[in-house]
mmCIF file of C-alpha atoms and ligand atoms in Angstrom:
data_model
loop_
_atom_site.group_PDB
_atom_site.id
_atom_site.type_symbol
_atom_site.label_atom_id
_atom_site.label_comp_id
_atom_site.label_asym_id
_atom_site.label_seq_id
_atom_site.Cartn_x
_atom_site.Cartn_y
_atom_site.Cartn_z
ATOM 1 C CA MET N 395 -17.916 17.825 -11.790
ATOM 2 C CA LYS N 396 -14.148 17.048 -10.573
ATOM 3 C CA LYS N 397 -13.566 17.576 -6.987
ATOM 4 C CA GLN N 398 -10.535 19.537 -6.270
ATOM 5 C CA TYR N 399 -8.097 18.320 -3.747
ATOM 6 C CA ARG N 400 -4.442 19.635 -2.385
ATOM 7 C CA ALA N 401 -1.279 17.598 -3.436
ATOM 8 C CA ARG N 402 0.250 15.679 -0.785
ATOM 9 C CA LYS N 403 3.694 17.631 -0.358
ATOM 10 C CA ARG N 404 6.474 15.041 1.229
ATOM 11 C CA VAL N 405 7.257 11.492 1.443
ATOM 12 C CA PRO N 406 8.823 9.230 3.614
ATOM 13 C CA ARG N 407 11.161 8.209 1.702
ATOM 14 C CA THR N 408 11.445 4.322 2.300
ATOM 15 C CA SER N 409 7.680 3.926 3.188
ATOM 16 C CA GLY N 410 5.333 1.848 0.941
ATOM 17 C CA ARG N 411 2.616 3.022 1.917
ATOM 18 C CA GLU N 412 -0.359 5.593 0.799
ATOM 19 C CA THR N 413 0.741 8.855 2.338
ATOM 20 C CA ASN N 414 -0.833 11.657 -0.003
ATOM 21 C CA GLY N 415 -1.061 14.321 2.387
ATOM 22 C CA ARG N 416 0.808 16.369 4.790
ATOM 23 C CA ARG N 417 2.771 14.753 8.157
ATOM 24 C CA THR N 418 4.107 15.725 10.807
ATOM 25 C CA ARG N 419 6.425 13.882 13.483
ATOM 26 C CA GLY N 420 5.141 13.149 17.327
ATOM 27 C CA ASN N 421 5.417 10.515 19.452
ATOM 28 C CA ALA N 422 2.959 8.201 17.197
ATOM 29 C CA ARG N 423 6.238 7.183 14.524
ATOM 30 C CA PHE N 424 3.538 9.407 11.288
ATOM 31 C CA ALA N 425 0.373 10.970 11.114
ATOM 32 C CA TRP N 426 -0.884 13.198 8.060
ATOM 33 C CA THR N 427 -3.499 14.468 6.705
ATOM 34 C CA GLY N 428 -4.623 14.039 3.054
ATOM 35 C CA TRP N 429 -8.042 13.087 0.799
ATOM 36 C CA ASP N 430 -9.273 9.893 -0.017
ATOM 37 C CA LEU N 431 -12.322 8.582 -2.197
ATOM 38 C CA LEU N 432 -14.858 7.688 -0.258
ATOM 39 C CA ASN N 433 -18.203 6.914 -1.647
ATOM 40 C CA GLY N 434 -16.489 8.779 -4.913
ATOM 41 C CA ASP N 435 -16.494 11.210 -3.343
ATOM 42 C CA VAL N 436 -13.548 12.845 -2.252
ATOM 43 C CA VAL N 437 -13.106 13.302 1.681
ATOM 44 C CA PRO N 438 -10.874 14.972 4.037
ATOM 45 C CA SER N 439 -8.212 11.616 5.371
ATOM 46 C CA LEU N 440 -5.910 11.223 8.965
ATOM 47 C CA THR N 441 -3.196 8.645 8.703
ATOM 48 C CA VAL N 442 -1.992 7.760 11.654
ATOM 49 C CA VAL N 443 1.107 5.138 11.578
ATOM 50 C CA LEU N 444 1.427 4.044 15.573
ATOM 51 C CA THR N 445 4.609 2.603 16.793
ATOM 52 C CA THR N 446 4.578 -1.085 18.350
ATOM 53 C CA LYS N 447 6.353 -4.297 18.198
ATOM 54 C CA GLY N 448 6.243 -4.938 14.744
ATOM 55 C CA CYS N 449 4.414 -6.925 12.286
ATOM 56 C CA SER N 450 4.650 -10.467 13.783
ATOM 57 C CA TRP N 451 6.271 -11.974 10.371
ATOM 58 C CA ALA N 452 8.606 -9.577 10.372
ATOM 59 C CA ARG N 453 9.648 -10.506 13.270
ATOM 60 C CA ARG N 454 9.701 -14.664 12.386
ATOM 61 C CA GLU N 455 10.570 -14.334 8.594
ATOM 62 C CA GLY N 456 9.611 -11.153 6.854
ATOM 63 C CA CYS N 457 8.962 -10.324 2.911
ATOM 64 C CA THR N 458 11.523 -9.738 0.947
ATOM 65 C CA MET N 459 10.043 -5.895 -0.106
ATOM 66 C CA CYS N 460 9.024 -4.696 3.396
ATOM 67 C CA GLY N 461 11.848 -2.539 5.854
ATOM 68 C CA TYR N 462 8.917 -1.609 8.235
ATOM 69 C CA ILE N 463 9.937 -3.866 11.210
ATOM 70 C CA ILE N 464 13.000 -1.579 11.256
ATOM 71 C CA ASP N 465 10.936 1.402 12.472
ATOM 72 C CA SER N 466 9.460 -0.718 15.370
ATOM 73 C CA ASN N 467 9.616 -0.778 18.658
ATOM 74 C CA PRO N 468 10.433 -4.235 20.573
ATOM 75 C CA ASP N 469 9.291 -2.988 24.158
ATOM 76 C CA ALA N 470 6.475 -1.096 22.842
ATOM 77 C CA GLN N 471 3.892 -1.225 25.953
ATOM 78 C CA ALA N 472 -0.282 -1.298 25.540
ATOM 79 C CA SER N 473 0.039 2.330 27.284
ATOM 80 C CA ASP N 474 2.496 3.564 24.753
ATOM 81 C CA ILE N 475 0.081 2.742 21.359
ATOM 82 C CA GLN N 476 -2.753 3.982 23.204
ATOM 83 C CA LYS N 477 -0.593 7.349 24.603
ATOM 84 C CA GLN N 478 0.797 8.004 20.666
ATOM 85 C CA PHE N 479 -2.993 7.601 19.175
ATOM 86 C CA HIS N 480 -4.143 9.612 21.926
ATOM 87 C CA GLU N 481 -1.792 12.866 20.692
ATOM 88 C CA VAL N 482 -2.441 12.842 17.296
ATOM 89 C CA ILE N 483 -6.298 12.372 17.994
ATOM 90 C CA ALA N 484 -5.145 15.656 20.065
ATOM 91 C CA HIS N 485 -3.558 17.496 17.212
ATOM 92 C CA TYR N 486 -5.961 16.667 14.533
ATOM 93 C CA GLY N 487 -9.348 15.869 16.395
ATOM 94 C CA LYS N 488 -11.338 13.492 14.615
ATOM 95 C CA ALA N 489 -13.164 15.943 12.063
ATOM 96 C CA PHE N 490 -11.687 13.291 9.275
ATOM 97 C CA LYS N 491 -14.414 10.962 7.699
ATOM 98 C CA ILE N 492 -11.613 8.362 6.698
ATOM 99 C CA VAL N 493 -8.950 7.706 9.934
ATOM 100 C CA LYS N 494 -6.259 5.147 8.602
ATOM 101 C CA ILE N 495 -4.155 3.130 11.693
ATOM 102 C CA PHE N 496 -1.106 1.375 10.462
ATOM 103 C CA THR N 497 1.274 0.112 12.661
ATOM 104 C CA SER N 498 3.743 -1.481 9.863
ATOM 105 C CA GLY N 499 2.349 -4.318 10.612
ATOM 106 C CA SER N 500 -1.590 -5.927 11.738
ATOM 107 C CA PHE N 501 -3.633 -4.194 13.589
ATOM 108 C CA LEU N 502 -5.762 -7.133 14.626
ATOM 109 C CA ASP N 503 -2.822 -9.534 16.222
ATOM 110 C CA GLN N 504 -3.594 -9.838 20.205
ATOM 111 C CA SER N 505 0.485 -9.851 20.617
ATOM 112 C CA GLU N 506 1.411 -6.632 18.423
ATOM 113 C CA VAL N 507 -1.538 -4.069 19.816
ATOM 114 C CA PRO N 508 -3.951 -5.049 22.662
ATOM 115 C CA ILE N 509 -7.220 -6.447 22.762
ATOM 116 C CA ASP N 510 -8.278 -3.285 24.895
ATOM 117 C CA VAL N 511 -6.639 -0.752 22.902
ATOM 118 C CA ARG N 512 -7.545 -1.874 19.574
ATOM 119 C CA ASP N 513 -11.575 -1.770 21.197
ATOM 120 C CA ALA N 514 -10.247 1.554 23.154
ATOM 121 C CA ILE N 515 -8.778 2.682 19.502
ATOM 122 C CA LEU N 516 -11.635 1.597 17.401
ATOM 123 C CA SER N 517 -14.354 2.231 20.208
ATOM 124 C CA GLU N 518 -12.542 6.306 20.068
ATOM 125 C CA LEU N 519 -13.040 6.002 16.177
ATOM 126 C CA LYS N 520 -17.432 5.446 16.595
ATOM 127 C CA GLY N 521 -17.889 8.717 14.925
ATOM 128 C CA THR N 522 -15.690 8.722 11.319
ATOM 129 C CA PRO N 523 -17.098 6.887 8.808
ATOM 130 C CA LYS N 524 -14.731 4.776 7.014
ATOM 131 C CA VAL N 525 -11.316 3.003 9.574
ATOM 132 C CA ILE N 526 -9.198 1.503 7.991
ATOM 133 C CA VAL N 527 -6.774 -0.984 9.643
ATOM 134 C CA GLU N 528 -4.001 -3.265 8.230
ATOM 135 C CA SER N 529 -3.923 -6.696 9.136
ATOM 136 C CA ARG N 530 -2.532 -10.137 7.801
ATOM 137 C CA PRO N 531 -5.946 -12.195 6.525
ATOM 138 C CA GLU N 532 -4.705 -14.836 9.929
ATOM 139 C CA PHE N 533 -6.224 -11.992 12.011
ATOM 140 C CA VAL N 534 -9.159 -11.589 9.839
ATOM 141 C CA THR N 535 -11.208 -14.559 11.298
ATOM 142 C CA PRO N 536 -15.170 -14.639 11.654
ATOM 143 C CA GLU N 537 -14.512 -15.018 15.820
ATOM 144 C CA ILE N 538 -12.017 -11.607 15.629
ATOM 145 C CA CYS N 539 -14.499 -9.505 13.012
ATOM 146 C CA ASP N 540 -17.898 -10.387 15.215
ATOM 147 C CA ASP N 541 -15.430 -8.685 18.091
ATOM 148 C CA ILE N 542 -14.791 -5.262 16.442
ATOM 149 C CA PHE N 543 -17.873 -5.098 14.965
ATOM 150 C CA ARG N 544 -19.378 -4.655 17.927
ATOM 151 C CA ILE N 545 -17.407 -1.334 18.666
ATOM 152 C CA ASN N 546 -16.975 -0.454 15.184
ATOM 153 C CA GLU N 547 -19.535 -0.394 12.277
ATOM 154 C CA HIS N 548 -17.505 1.199 10.081
ATOM 155 C CA VAL N 549 -14.243 -0.645 9.247
ATOM 156 C CA GLU N 550 -12.178 -0.971 6.414
ATOM 157 C CA VAL N 551 -9.222 -4.124 6.701
ATOM 158 C CA ALA N 552 -7.077 -3.282 4.107
ATOM 159 C CA ILE N 553 -4.371 -6.603 2.918
ATOM 160 C CA GLY N 554 -1.221 -6.762 1.051
ATOM 161 C CA LEU N 555 -2.135 -9.675 -1.032
ATOM 162 C CA GLU N 556 0.888 -8.855 -3.629
ATOM 163 C CA THR N 557 -0.484 -10.403 -5.822
ATOM 164 C CA SER N 558 -2.573 -13.141 -6.702
ATOM 165 C CA ASN N 559 -0.344 -15.826 -7.978
ATOM 166 C CA ASP N 560 0.569 -17.509 -4.851
ATOM 167 C CA CYS N 561 3.821 -19.090 -6.522
ATOM 168 C CA ILE N 562 5.437 -15.055 -6.570
ATOM 169 C CA ARG N 563 4.061 -14.287 -3.448
ATOM 170 C CA ASN N 564 5.116 -16.926 -1.339
ATOM 171 C CA ASN N 565 8.415 -17.286 -3.022
ATOM 172 C CA TYR N 566 9.506 -14.155 -4.313
ATOM 173 C CA ILE N 567 8.272 -12.000 -2.370
ATOM 174 C CA ASN N 568 7.575 -14.231 1.295
ATOM 175 C CA LYS N 569 5.150 -13.649 1.763
ATOM 176 C CA GLY N 570 3.585 -17.061 3.812
ATOM 177 C CA PHE N 571 -0.163 -16.804 2.641
ATOM 178 C CA SER N 572 -2.652 -18.261 0.347
ATOM 179 C CA PHE N 573 -4.821 -16.702 -2.400
ATOM 180 C CA ARG N 574 -7.614 -18.314 -0.292
ATOM 181 C CA ASP N 575 -5.931 -17.023 2.829
ATOM 182 C CA PHE N 576 -6.952 -13.424 1.552
ATOM 183 C CA VAL N 577 -10.357 -15.270 0.065
ATOM 184 C CA ARG N 578 -11.288 -16.828 3.440
ATOM 185 C CA ALA N 579 -10.124 -12.639 5.052
ATOM 186 C CA SER N 580 -12.079 -11.031 3.024
ATOM 187 C CA GLU N 581 -15.177 -13.590 3.499
ATOM 188 C CA ALA N 582 -15.155 -13.199 7.365
ATOM 189 C CA ALA N 583 -14.923 -9.240 7.303
ATOM 190 C CA HIS N 584 -17.221 -8.223 4.462
ATOM 191 C CA ALA N 585 -19.716 -11.119 6.535
ATOM 192 C CA ASN N 586 -19.947 -8.053 8.772
ATOM 193 C CA GLY N 587 -20.473 -5.892 6.413
ATOM 194 C CA PHE N 588 -16.754 -4.307 6.726
ATOM 195 C CA THR N 589 -15.357 -3.123 3.523
ATOM 196 C CA VAL N 590 -11.729 -4.464 2.078
ATOM 197 C CA LYS N 591 -9.033 -3.715 0.572
ATOM 198 C CA ALA N 592 -6.330 -5.151 -1.091
ATOM 199 C CA TYR N 593 -2.938 -3.794 -1.238
ATOM 200 C CA LEU N 594 -1.362 -5.021 -4.487
ATOM 201 C CA LEU N 595 2.465 -5.165 -5.694
ATOM 202 C CA LEU N 596 3.759 -4.118 -8.791
ATOM 203 C CA LYS N 597 7.208 -5.642 -9.244
ATOM 204 C CA PRO N 598 8.324 -8.145 -7.006
ATOM 205 C CA PRO N 599 11.579 -8.801 -6.772
ATOM 206 C CA PHE N 600 13.477 -11.257 -9.119
ATOM 207 C CA LEU N 601 10.298 -10.647 -11.774
ATOM 208 C CA THR N 602 10.762 -8.389 -15.781
ATOM 209 C CA GLU N 603 9.141 -5.489 -16.154
ATOM 210 C CA ARG N 604 6.245 -7.285 -18.610
ATOM 211 C CA GLU N 605 6.095 -9.939 -16.139
ATOM 212 C CA ALA N 606 5.485 -7.592 -13.154
ATOM 213 C CA LEU N 607 2.864 -5.428 -15.640
ATOM 214 C CA GLU N 608 1.440 -8.857 -16.407
ATOM 215 C CA ASP N 609 1.357 -9.812 -12.980
ATOM 216 C CA ALA N 610 -0.707 -6.812 -11.885
ATOM 217 C CA LEU N 611 -2.881 -6.793 -14.193
ATOM 218 C CA ARG N 612 -3.673 -10.554 -13.680
ATOM 219 C CA SER N 613 -3.798 -9.951 -9.688
ATOM 220 C CA VAL N 614 -5.760 -7.133 -10.300
ATOM 221 C CA ARG N 615 -8.613 -8.589 -12.494
ATOM 222 C CA ASP N 616 -8.215 -11.746 -9.427
ATOM 223 C CA ALA N 617 -8.729 -9.322 -6.248
ATOM 224 C CA ALA N 618 -11.727 -7.776 -8.363
ATOM 225 C CA PRO N 619 -14.527 -10.108 -6.865
ATOM 226 C CA HIS N 620 -13.387 -10.202 -2.718
ATOM 227 C CA ALA N 621 -12.250 -6.138 -2.306
ATOM 228 C CA ASP N 622 -14.157 -3.195 -2.775
ATOM 229 C CA THR N 623 -10.815 -1.792 -3.514
ATOM 230 C CA ILE N 624 -7.677 -2.350 -4.724
ATOM 231 C CA SER N 625 -4.049 -0.548 -4.009
ATOM 232 C CA LEU N 626 -1.287 -0.668 -6.740
ATOM 233 C CA ASN N 627 1.556 -0.408 -4.135
ATOM 234 C CA VAL N 628 5.149 0.240 -6.760
ATOM 235 C CA CYS N 629 7.583 -1.558 -5.303
ATOM 236 C CA ASN N 630 9.977 1.172 -4.117
ATOM 237 C CA VAL N 631 13.850 0.353 -2.676
ATOM 238 C CA GLN N 632 13.263 -0.235 1.796
ATOM 239 C CA LYS N 633 16.383 -0.199 4.200
ATOM 240 C CA GLY N 634 17.715 -3.432 4.815
ATOM 241 C CA THR N 635 15.468 -5.788 2.346
ATOM 242 C CA LEU N 636 16.276 -8.435 -0.220
ATOM 243 C CA VAL N 637 14.581 -5.846 -3.016
ATOM 244 C CA GLU N 638 17.839 -3.246 -1.340
ATOM 245 C CA ALA N 639 19.784 -6.131 -1.473
ATOM 246 C CA LEU N 640 19.770 -6.722 -5.310
ATOM 247 C CA TRP N 641 19.486 -2.749 -6.179
ATOM 248 C CA LYS N 642 22.903 -2.089 -4.679
ATOM 249 C CA LYS N 643 24.095 -5.328 -7.060
ATOM 250 C CA GLY N 644 22.208 -4.080 -9.909
ATOM 251 C CA LEU N 645 19.874 -6.362 -10.284
ATOM 252 C CA TYR N 646 15.867 -5.075 -9.608
ATOM 253 C CA ARG N 647 15.044 -1.892 -10.409
ATOM 254 C CA PRO N 648 12.129 -0.393 -9.320
ATOM 255 C CA PRO N 649 9.222 -0.034 -12.059
ATOM 256 C CA TRP N 650 8.651 1.957 -14.843
ATOM 257 C CA LEU N 651 5.720 4.564 -13.626
ATOM 258 C CA TRP N 652 4.663 3.908 -16.931
ATOM 259 C CA SER N 653 3.666 0.759 -16.038
ATOM 260 C CA ALA N 654 1.647 1.879 -13.545
ATOM 261 C CA VAL N 655 -0.147 3.753 -14.927
ATOM 262 C CA GLU N 656 -0.486 1.001 -17.541
ATOM 263 C CA VAL N 657 -2.386 -1.203 -14.672
ATOM 264 C CA LEU N 658 -4.555 1.531 -13.756
ATOM 265 C CA LYS N 659 -5.619 2.453 -17.110
ATOM 266 C CA GLY N 660 -6.162 -1.893 -17.941
ATOM 267 C CA THR N 661 -7.976 -2.274 -14.977
ATOM 268 C CA HIS N 662 -10.326 0.675 -14.066
ATOM 269 C CA GLU N 663 -13.530 -0.977 -15.573
ATOM 270 C CA THR N 664 -13.122 -3.420 -13.500
ATOM 271 C CA ALA N 665 -12.624 -1.703 -9.748
ATOM 272 C CA THR N 666 -11.586 0.246 -8.358
ATOM 273 C CA VAL N 667 -7.619 1.834 -8.669
ATOM 274 C CA ILE N 668 -6.367 3.996 -6.742
ATOM 275 C CA CYS N 669 -2.194 4.126 -5.819
ATOM 276 C CA ASP N 670 -0.224 5.759 -4.445
ATOM 277 C CA PRO N 671 3.867 6.171 -5.902
ATOM 278 C CA VAL N 672 5.475 6.303 -2.819
ATOM 279 C CA GLY N 673 8.502 8.113 -3.306
ATOM 280 C CA GLY N 674 8.210 8.195 -7.331
ATOM 281 C CA GLY N 675 10.871 9.944 -9.049
ATOM 282 C CA THR N 676 13.281 9.001 -7.145
ATOM 283 C CA ARG N 677 16.289 5.912 -7.193
ATOM 284 C CA ARG N 678 14.338 3.909 -5.310
ATOM 285 C CA GLY N 679 11.033 4.418 -5.518
ATOM 286 C CA PRO N 680 9.617 3.892 -9.141
ATOM 287 C CA HIS N 681 10.338 5.835 -11.897
ATOM 288 C CA ASN N 682 10.652 7.006 -15.043
ATOM 289 C CA CYS N 683 13.194 8.747 -17.207
ATOM 290 C CA TRP N 684 13.091 11.759 -14.125
ATOM 291 C CA ARG N 685 12.026 13.890 -16.316
ATOM 292 C CA CYS N 686 8.505 13.011 -16.926
ATOM 293 C CA ASP N 687 8.566 12.119 -13.644
ATOM 294 C CA ARG N 688 6.562 14.455 -11.465
ATOM 295 C CA GLU N 689 3.851 15.109 -14.488
ATOM 296 C CA VAL N 690 3.464 11.733 -13.697
ATOM 297 C CA VAL N 691 3.087 11.063 -10.285
ATOM 298 C CA ALA N 692 0.958 13.684 -10.587
ATOM 299 C CA GLU N 693 -1.079 12.143 -13.325
ATOM 300 C CA ILE N 694 -1.279 8.985 -10.877
ATOM 301 C CA LYS N 695 -2.994 10.829 -8.205
ATOM 302 C CA GLU N 696 -5.263 12.518 -9.927
ATOM 303 C CA PHE N 697 -5.972 9.014 -10.803
ATOM 304 C CA SER N 698 -6.549 7.689 -7.787
ATOM 305 C CA LEU N 699 -9.220 10.513 -6.895
ATOM 306 C CA SER N 700 -11.344 11.127 -9.908
ATOM 307 C CA GLN N 701 -10.973 7.512 -11.588
ATOM 308 C CA ASN N 702 -11.127 8.799 -14.426
ATOM 309 C CA SER N 703 -8.390 7.543 -17.484
ATOM 310 C CA ALA N 704 -8.817 10.794 -19.018
ATOM 311 C CA SER N 705 -6.147 11.528 -16.249
ATOM 312 C CA PHE N 706 -3.882 10.152 -18.139
ATOM 313 C CA THR N 707 -1.905 13.286 -20.979
ATOM 314 C CA ALA N 708 1.534 13.179 -20.379
ATOM 315 C CA THR N 709 3.810 11.500 -22.847
ATOM 316 C CA CYS N 710 7.512 11.161 -22.994
ATOM 317 C CA ILE N 711 10.452 10.689 -25.313
ATOM 318 C CA ASP N 712 11.508 6.996 -22.743
ATOM 319 C CA GLN N 713 8.190 5.620 -23.622
ATOM 320 C CA MET N 714 10.503 3.998 -26.179
ATOM 321 C CA LEU N 715 12.459 3.201 -24.009
ATOM 322 C CA TRP N 716 9.861 1.355 -21.793
ATOM 323 C CA GLU N 717 9.020 -0.475 -24.463
ATOM 324 C CA TYR N 718 11.627 -1.502 -25.379
ATOM 325 C CA VAL N 719 12.843 -3.314 -21.717
ATOM 326 C CA LEU N 720 9.665 -5.076 -22.072
ATOM 327 C CA GLU N 721 10.045 -6.284 -25.168
ATOM 328 C CA PHE N 722 13.687 -7.765 -24.041
ATOM 329 C CA GLU N 723 14.347 -7.953 -20.661
ATOM 330 C CA GLU N 724 13.646 -11.397 -20.966
ATOM 331 C CA PHE N 725 16.808 -11.763 -22.783
ATOM 332 C CA SER N 726 19.284 -10.197 -20.251
ATOM 333 C CA TYR N 727 18.448 -13.547 -17.439
ATOM 334 C CA GLY N 728 16.447 -10.599 -14.868
ATOM 335 C CA VAL N 729 19.585 -7.838 -15.289
ATOM 336 C CA PRO N 730 16.994 -4.589 -15.852
ATOM 337 C CA LEU N 731 18.292 -3.388 -19.657
ATOM 338 C CA VAL N 732 18.123 0.855 -17.152
ATOM 339 C CA PRO N 733 18.431 1.872 -14.628
HETATM 340 S S1 LIG T 1281 4.845 -6.278 4.642
HETATM 341 FE FE1 LIG T 1281 2.946 -6.431 5.476
HETATM 342 S S2 LIG T 1281 3.525 -8.765 6.435
HETATM 343 FE FE2 LIG T 1281 5.448 -8.269 5.279
HETATM 344 S S3 LIG T 1281 6.701 -8.224 6.675
HETATM 345 FE FE3 LIG T 1281 5.687 -6.566 6.200
HETATM 346 S S4 LIG T 1281 4.572 -5.861 7.456
HETATM 347 FE FE4 LIG T 1281 4.880 -7.637 8.038
HETATM 348 ZN ZN1 LIG T 1282 10.660 10.687 -19.040
#
């Protein structure tokens, strides 16, 4: 029987992360509660976004779609990070089955989150069935996994793989690591009994709608043997990014929601694939024709909790337009045919 859940109320306008639930703004940049899948059950979750000095990769180069560095604080001290976490826990408590600790970078990068802060946070969440932390693969080493396993055994490591195609990841997204690096990180995490989530990006810049769709379908299949969950991040236009510069010139369009539906329907038998189309139905976010956006976003979110493709029942006249785009966009030399 399908579980009941409450729908998300608001989303941050420029964020690309999962945001299912209610959020408040405190000393931590954001915290919100929501619902997530845990071993097939829909359970309450808490998401905490800690403000740190920011992603070390973003400080050097950065990814073409990611604007999180704007929200970082170069002066963030260990005590600040710890204080933010404690404020959120004091407000919400710890009675959640899943707690997600996001830093807009890598929680396992000690230049961003000092080891004693990392360990203190993981230690406080010992009783939580699943603690999800995000990290680039270079910080998911056997040594670091051994260290954190001694403190908390219930960790899920979420890695922004984006695509299984090294050429797209490094040339179009500027991610700076290979698929092999991701596999190595996944093996290190799994060796300690941790679970792994892979984020995949639907529609990096410089791909047509069809190329993006095919890349996402292929990437789910390639990543599935190395990830317990796959989170399909439907690209949105974040401030201060190359994607935003292209979008302002009419050279990038966020993906159609129909493309996300197609990926989810085409891969749900291969892997557990979840999706929270942040900014869905807005100009900067994934969208269809505006008339059907709200309904399709709701169905995508429902599917993410049920994993039942029967969630997808919406139809709209603009599906013909989307199919036209899939067929003919390659002839426009990358210029989106429909805004
Ligand atoms: S997507 Fe991840 S790795 Fe890339 S700049 Fe943003 S936080 Fe850093
Ligand atoms: Zn429509």
